Short mmCIF file of C-alpha atoms in Angstrom, two decimals:
data_model
loop_
_atom_site.label_atom_id
_atom_site.label_comp_id
_atom_site.label_asym_id
_atom_site.label_seq_id
_atom_site.Cartn_x
_atom_site.Cartn_y
_atom_site.Cartn_z
CA UNK A 1 -53.47 60.62 21.90
CA UNK A 2 -55.20 57.23 21.81
CA UNK A 3 -58.35 56.97 19.70
CA UNK A 4 -59.93 54.73 22.37
CA UNK A 5 -59.42 57.51 24.94
CA UNK A 6 -61.10 60.00 22.62
CA UNK A 7 -64.03 57.64 22.01
CA UNK A 8 -64.43 57.12 25.74
CA UNK A 9 -64.34 60.88 26.35
CA UNK A 10 -67.07 61.41 23.75
CA UNK A 11 -69.24 58.72 25.33
CA UNK A 12 -68.94 60.21 28.83
CA UNK A 13 -69.71 63.68 27.45
CA UNK A 14 -72.81 62.37 25.70
CA UNK A 15 -74.17 60.26 28.56
CA UNK A 16 -73.15 62.54 31.40
CA UNK A 17 -71.58 59.87 33.58
CA UNK A 18 -69.10 57.02 33.94
CA UNK A 19 -71.72 54.32 34.56
CA UNK A 20 -73.86 55.08 31.51
CA UNK A 21 -70.77 55.47 29.31
CA UNK A 22 -69.45 52.08 30.47
CA UNK A 23 -72.79 50.45 29.63
CA UNK A 24 -72.81 52.01 26.17
CA UNK A 25 -69.19 51.01 25.48
CA UNK A 26 -69.75 47.52 26.92
CA UNK A 27 -66.86 47.85 29.37
CA UNK A 28 -66.30 48.28 33.10
CA UNK A 29 -66.46 51.61 34.92
CA UNK A 30 -62.84 51.42 36.04
CA UNK A 31 -61.70 51.25 32.41
CA UNK A 32 -63.71 54.37 31.53
CA UNK A 33 -62.30 56.24 34.54
CA UNK A 34 -58.73 55.22 33.68
CA UNK A 35 -59.03 56.39 30.07
CA UNK A 36 -60.51 59.75 31.07
CA UNK A 37 -57.70 60.30 33.60
CA UNK A 38 -55.10 59.34 30.99
CA UNK A 39 -56.54 61.80 28.47
CA UNK A 40 -56.69 64.59 31.05
CA UNK A 41 -53.08 63.88 32.03
CA UNK A 42 -51.93 63.98 28.40
CA UNK A 43 -53.76 67.24 27.66
CA UNK A 44 -52.77 68.73 31.02
CA UNK A 45 -56.15 70.02 32.16
CA UNK A 46 -59.42 68.62 33.57
CA UNK A 47 -62.03 67.82 30.95
CA UNK A 48 -64.91 67.14 33.35
CA UNK A 49 -66.29 68.59 36.56
CA UNK A 50 -67.38 65.79 38.89
CA UNK A 51 -70.58 66.23 40.93
CA UNK A 52 -73.16 64.06 42.69
CA UNK A 53 -75.40 63.78 39.61
CA UNK A 54 -72.69 62.87 37.14
CA UNK A 55 -70.08 64.73 35.13
CA UNK A 56 -70.20 68.01 33.22
CA UNK A 57 -67.72 69.28 30.66
CA UNK A 58 -65.24 71.95 31.65
CA UNK A 59 -64.37 74.72 29.23
CA UNK A 60 -61.50 72.62 27.89
CA UNK A 61 -63.84 69.63 27.52
CA UNK A 62 -66.33 71.68 25.55
CA UNK A 63 -63.58 72.83 23.19
CA UNK A 64 -62.32 69.27 22.73
CA UNK A 65 -65.74 67.67 22.16
CA UNK A 66 -66.32 68.64 18.49
CA UNK A 67 -62.87 67.30 17.57
CA UNK A 68 -63.56 64.10 19.50
CA UNK A 69 -66.87 63.68 17.68
CA UNK A 70 -65.19 64.10 14.32
CA UNK A 71 -62.36 61.71 15.16
CA UNK A 72 -64.80 59.07 16.40
CA UNK A 73 -66.97 59.46 13.33
CA UNK A 74 -64.02 59.30 10.94
CA UNK A 75 -62.78 56.11 12.58
CA UNK A 76 -66.20 54.50 12.15
CA UNK A 77 -66.50 55.71 8.56
CA UNK A 78 -63.03 54.48 7.63
CA UNK A 79 -63.97 50.92 8.61
CA UNK A 80 -67.26 51.15 6.70
CA UNK A 81 -65.59 52.53 3.58
CA UNK A 82 -62.96 49.79 3.57
CA UNK A 83 -65.57 47.05 3.89
CA UNK A 84 -68.11 48.53 1.47
CA UNK A 85 -68.01 46.82 -1.94
CA UNK A 86 -71.29 48.30 -3.18
CA UNK A 87 -73.56 45.52 -1.93
CA UNK A 88 -75.81 46.43 1.06
CA UNK A 89 -74.66 44.20 3.91
CA UNK A 90 -73.11 44.30 7.34
CA UNK A 91 -74.12 46.47 10.32
CA UNK A 92 -76.34 49.55 10.10
CA UNK A 93 -77.07 51.50 13.29
CA UNK A 94 -80.21 53.65 13.19
CA UNK A 95 -81.51 55.86 15.99
CA UNK A 96 -85.04 57.05 16.62
CA UNK A 97 -87.28 58.81 19.09
CA UNK A 98 -89.37 56.23 20.91
CA UNK A 99 -92.64 57.66 19.57
CA UNK A 100 -91.45 57.35 15.96
CA UNK A 101 -90.12 53.85 16.54
CA UNK A 102 -93.44 52.73 17.99
CA UNK A 103 -95.73 53.93 15.21
CA UNK A 104 -93.91 54.97 12.04
CA UNK A 105 -90.95 52.63 11.71
CA UNK A 106 -92.33 49.05 11.76
CA UNK A 107 -93.52 49.11 8.09
CA UNK A 108 -90.30 50.84 6.99
CA UNK A 109 -88.06 48.40 8.85
CA UNK A 110 -90.00 45.40 7.53
CA UNK A 111 -89.68 46.68 3.95
CA UNK A 112 -85.96 47.29 4.43
CA UNK A 113 -85.39 43.80 5.85
CA UNK A 114 -87.21 42.18 2.93
CA UNK A 115 -85.19 44.10 0.36
CA UNK A 116 -81.77 43.92 2.08
CA UNK A 117 -81.67 40.80 4.28
CA UNK A 118 -77.86 40.82 4.45
CA UNK A 119 -77.85 44.06 6.46
CA UNK A 120 -77.70 43.66 10.25
CA UNK A 121 -79.91 46.54 11.33
CA UNK A 122 -79.89 47.77 14.93
CA UNK A 123 -82.29 50.39 16.32
CA UNK A 124 -81.56 52.63 19.33
CA UNK A 125 -84.23 54.84 20.88
CA UNK A 126 -83.20 58.06 22.62
CA UNK A 127 -84.20 61.74 22.90
CA UNK A 128 -83.39 63.97 19.94
CA UNK A 129 -80.33 65.58 21.57
CA UNK A 130 -78.69 62.20 22.18
CA UNK A 131 -79.50 61.02 18.66
CA UNK A 132 -77.91 64.10 17.11
CA UNK A 133 -74.76 63.51 19.18
CA UNK A 134 -74.71 59.85 18.13
CA UNK A 135 -74.85 60.73 14.44
CA UNK A 136 -72.16 63.39 14.80
CA UNK A 137 -69.89 60.92 16.60
CA UNK A 138 -70.55 58.13 14.12
CA UNK A 139 -72.02 55.69 16.65
CA UNK A 140 -75.24 56.00 14.63
CA UNK A 141 -75.35 55.93 10.82
CA UNK A 142 -78.55 57.97 10.84
CA UNK A 143 -81.44 58.88 13.11
CA UNK A 144 -85.06 60.04 13.16
CA UNK A 145 -85.31 63.24 15.21
CA UNK A 146 -87.81 66.02 15.80
CA UNK A 147 -87.28 69.11 13.70
CA UNK A 148 -86.19 71.70 13.11
CA UNK A 149 -82.51 70.74 12.96
CA UNK A 150 -79.86 73.13 11.64
CA UNK A 151 -76.28 71.88 11.85
CA UNK A 152 -73.52 72.40 9.31
CA UNK A 153 -72.30 68.81 9.66
CA UNK A 154 -75.70 67.15 9.22
CA UNK A 155 -77.70 66.29 6.12
CA UNK A 156 -81.47 66.33 6.68
CA UNK A 157 -84.26 64.39 4.91
CA UNK A 158 -87.96 64.95 5.65
CA UNK A 159 -89.53 61.72 6.91
CA UNK A 160 -92.89 62.23 8.64
CA UNK A 161 -95.19 65.02 9.80
CA UNK A 162 -96.93 64.67 13.13
CA UNK A 163 -99.74 66.44 14.96
CA UNK A 164 -98.94 66.84 18.64
CA UNK A 165 -101.76 66.75 21.19
CA UNK A 166 -101.89 67.47 24.89
CA UNK A 167 -102.94 64.24 26.58
CA UNK A 168 -104.80 64.15 29.90
CA UNK A 169 -106.88 61.70 31.92
CA UNK A 170 -110.31 60.89 30.50
CA UNK A 171 -112.16 63.00 33.09
CA UNK A 172 -110.81 66.23 31.60
CA UNK A 173 -113.06 66.69 28.58
CA UNK A 174 -111.59 70.03 27.48
CA UNK A 175 -108.58 72.26 28.05
CA UNK A 176 -110.87 74.75 29.81
CA UNK A 177 -111.92 72.10 32.33
CA UNK A 178 -108.30 71.01 32.81
CA UNK A 179 -107.17 74.56 33.49
CA UNK A 180 -110.09 75.22 35.84
CA UNK A 181 -109.78 71.93 37.72
CA UNK A 182 -106.06 71.89 38.51
CA UNK A 183 -104.03 73.93 41.02
CA UNK A 184 -102.83 77.37 40.04
CA UNK A 185 -99.39 75.90 39.36
CA UNK A 186 -100.98 73.54 36.82
CA UNK A 187 -100.91 69.75 36.39
CA UNK A 188 -97.72 67.70 36.59
CA UNK A 189 -95.84 67.60 33.28
CA UNK A 190 -94.99 64.03 32.30
CA UNK A 191 -92.14 63.86 29.80
CA UNK A 192 -89.15 61.94 28.56
CA UNK A 193 -85.82 63.02 29.99
CA UNK A 194 -83.95 66.21 29.09
CA UNK A 195 -83.01 66.36 25.42
CA UNK A 196 -86.48 65.40 24.18
CA UNK A 197 -87.93 67.99 21.80
CA UNK A 198 -91.49 67.16 22.85
CA UNK A 199 -90.51 67.92 26.45
CA UNK A 200 -89.27 71.34 25.40
CA UNK A 201 -92.52 72.04 23.58
CA UNK A 202 -94.58 70.91 26.57
CA UNK A 203 -92.64 73.28 28.80
CA UNK A 204 -93.32 76.14 26.35
CA UNK A 205 -97.05 75.32 26.41
CA UNK A 206 -97.04 75.29 30.21
CA UNK A 207 -95.45 78.75 30.26
CA UNK A 208 -98.11 80.10 27.87
CA UNK A 209 -100.86 78.53 29.97
CA UNK A 210 -99.47 80.27 33.06
CA UNK A 211 -97.98 77.12 34.63
CA UNK A 212 -94.22 77.82 34.65
CA UNK A 213 -93.82 76.36 38.15
CA UNK A 214 -95.68 73.09 37.47
CA UNK A 215 -94.03 69.92 38.74
CA UNK A 216 -92.07 67.76 36.25
CA UNK A 217 -91.86 63.98 36.26
CA UNK A 218 -89.52 62.06 33.95
CA UNK A 219 -90.58 58.73 32.46
CA UNK A 220 -88.59 56.35 30.30
CA UNK A 221 -91.19 54.44 28.31
CA UNK A 222 -94.11 55.34 26.08
CA UNK A 223 -96.49 52.83 27.69
CA UNK A 224 -95.53 54.10 31.13
CA UNK A 225 -96.17 57.66 30.01
CA UNK A 226 -99.68 57.01 28.70
CA UNK A 227 -100.49 54.77 31.68
CA UNK A 228 -99.58 57.51 34.15
CA UNK A 229 -101.66 60.02 32.20
CA UNK A 230 -104.64 57.63 32.26
CA UNK A 231 -104.22 57.37 36.04
CA UNK A 232 -104.49 61.19 36.23
CA UNK A 233 -100.92 61.65 37.45
CA UNK A 234 -100.39 64.51 35.00
CA UNK A 235 -100.45 65.45 31.32
CA UNK A 236 -98.06 64.94 28.43
CA UNK A 237 -97.45 65.95 24.82
CA UNK A 238 -97.39 63.20 22.17
CA UNK A 239 -98.15 62.66 18.48
CA UNK A 240 -101.83 61.96 17.91
CA UNK A 241 -100.99 58.82 15.90
CA UNK A 242 -99.10 57.38 18.89
CA UNK A 243 -102.00 57.89 21.29
CA UNK A 244 -104.60 56.61 18.82
CA UNK A 245 -102.71 53.33 18.42
CA UNK A 246 -102.17 52.82 22.14
CA UNK A 247 -104.15 50.13 23.95
CA UNK A 248 -105.02 52.81 26.53
CA UNK A 249 -106.39 55.37 24.07
CA UNK A 250 -109.90 54.98 25.54
CA UNK A 251 -108.61 56.00 28.97
CA UNK A 252 -107.22 59.40 27.97
CA UNK A 253 -108.37 62.60 26.31
CA UNK A 254 -106.49 64.22 23.43
CA UNK A 255 -106.68 68.03 23.38
CA UNK A 256 -106.14 69.77 20.04
CA UNK A 257 -103.55 72.56 20.08
CA UNK A 258 -102.87 75.55 17.84
CA UNK A 259 -100.82 74.78 14.70
CA UNK A 260 -97.77 76.54 16.13
CA UNK A 261 -97.69 74.01 18.99
CA UNK A 262 -99.15 70.99 17.20
CA UNK A 263 -97.19 70.75 13.94
CA UNK A 264 -93.83 68.98 14.05
CA UNK A 265 -91.74 67.33 11.36
CA UNK A 266 -89.73 64.19 11.96
CA UNK A 267 -86.42 64.33 10.10
CA UNK A 268 -83.87 61.69 9.18
CA UNK A 269 -80.35 62.99 9.76
CA UNK A 270 -76.92 61.71 8.72
CA UNK A 271 -73.42 63.14 8.65
CA UNK A 272 -73.02 65.44 5.66
CA UNK A 273 -69.36 64.65 5.02
CA UNK A 274 -69.51 61.03 6.07
CA UNK A 275 -69.18 57.93 3.93
CA UNK A 276 -72.65 56.83 2.88
CA UNK A 277 -72.49 53.06 2.97
CA UNK A 278 -74.42 50.86 0.57
CA UNK A 279 -76.54 49.72 3.53
CA UNK A 280 -77.44 53.33 4.39
CA UNK A 281 -78.20 54.06 0.72
CA UNK A 282 -80.57 51.09 0.73
CA UNK A 283 -82.26 52.38 3.88
CA UNK A 284 -82.75 55.81 2.33
CA UNK A 285 -84.23 54.24 -0.79
CA UNK A 286 -86.86 52.57 1.40
CA UNK A 287 -87.56 55.81 3.25
CA UNK A 288 -88.01 57.74 0.00
CA UNK A 289 -90.07 55.07 -1.78
CA UNK A 290 -93.65 55.86 -2.74
CA UNK A 291 -95.24 53.86 0.08
CA UNK A 292 -93.10 55.55 2.76
CA UNK A 293 -91.99 59.17 2.43
CA UNK A 294 -93.66 61.97 4.35
CA UNK A 295 -96.71 60.87 6.29
CA UNK A 296 -99.45 63.21 7.40
#
């Protein structure tokens, strides 16, 4: 069983398709397809079900995935351990939700770069589900995700606390007006793609408000999200700090929610059993320093 085939399998499972996996692996689609077919032939059973929207794991694929994640992670960690001489340097791959990257991380990243200039830091933004998978597979050394997270293979550090607000166009001055002025099905829910924790919370709020059949619209960027809200295309759920720092904050209304809906903790996760490189140790020291830590 070739490690490259296993790594390709894990990438397709995570991204849900050949095209996206090829982009992530920086290779051509035909190479991804060939490796998946070779792995399926070696194991003797299909690992994916092909459909018009992409690829989904079969039962065999689901059973193989945790082993593939561990093998991929161990391969990555082995290289890091061999190269690590105790001095923070070399590559460090960090993942983050887009909202956290936009507001919370710039001071942290600047502090880290000043203290450890020999580290080549890369930042990847994705929904929480994808970030968790990236850390488990070892393609990310650590990631900022929305809590709560409970996984036996992950170590969790508290990073920031956020207040989530429901965001609507400026003309809706209150939740009462929003509920009275929209169709019975409710306003369109604007959210990041599936796997985003904020999306899940927004859907829960819609159910409680009596809008379970409201339309959904996926957006890929934070600026696009707030811009569409300002244009009264729908509503979204975002951290208050993100909206307050947006150039379009004067064009939207932030609606305060109950603590059960509004309070969310951003966590930094890493593999529990993985090799903690000197670069990652340096990053954690910046995160835990007095001027960073948990933010209200």
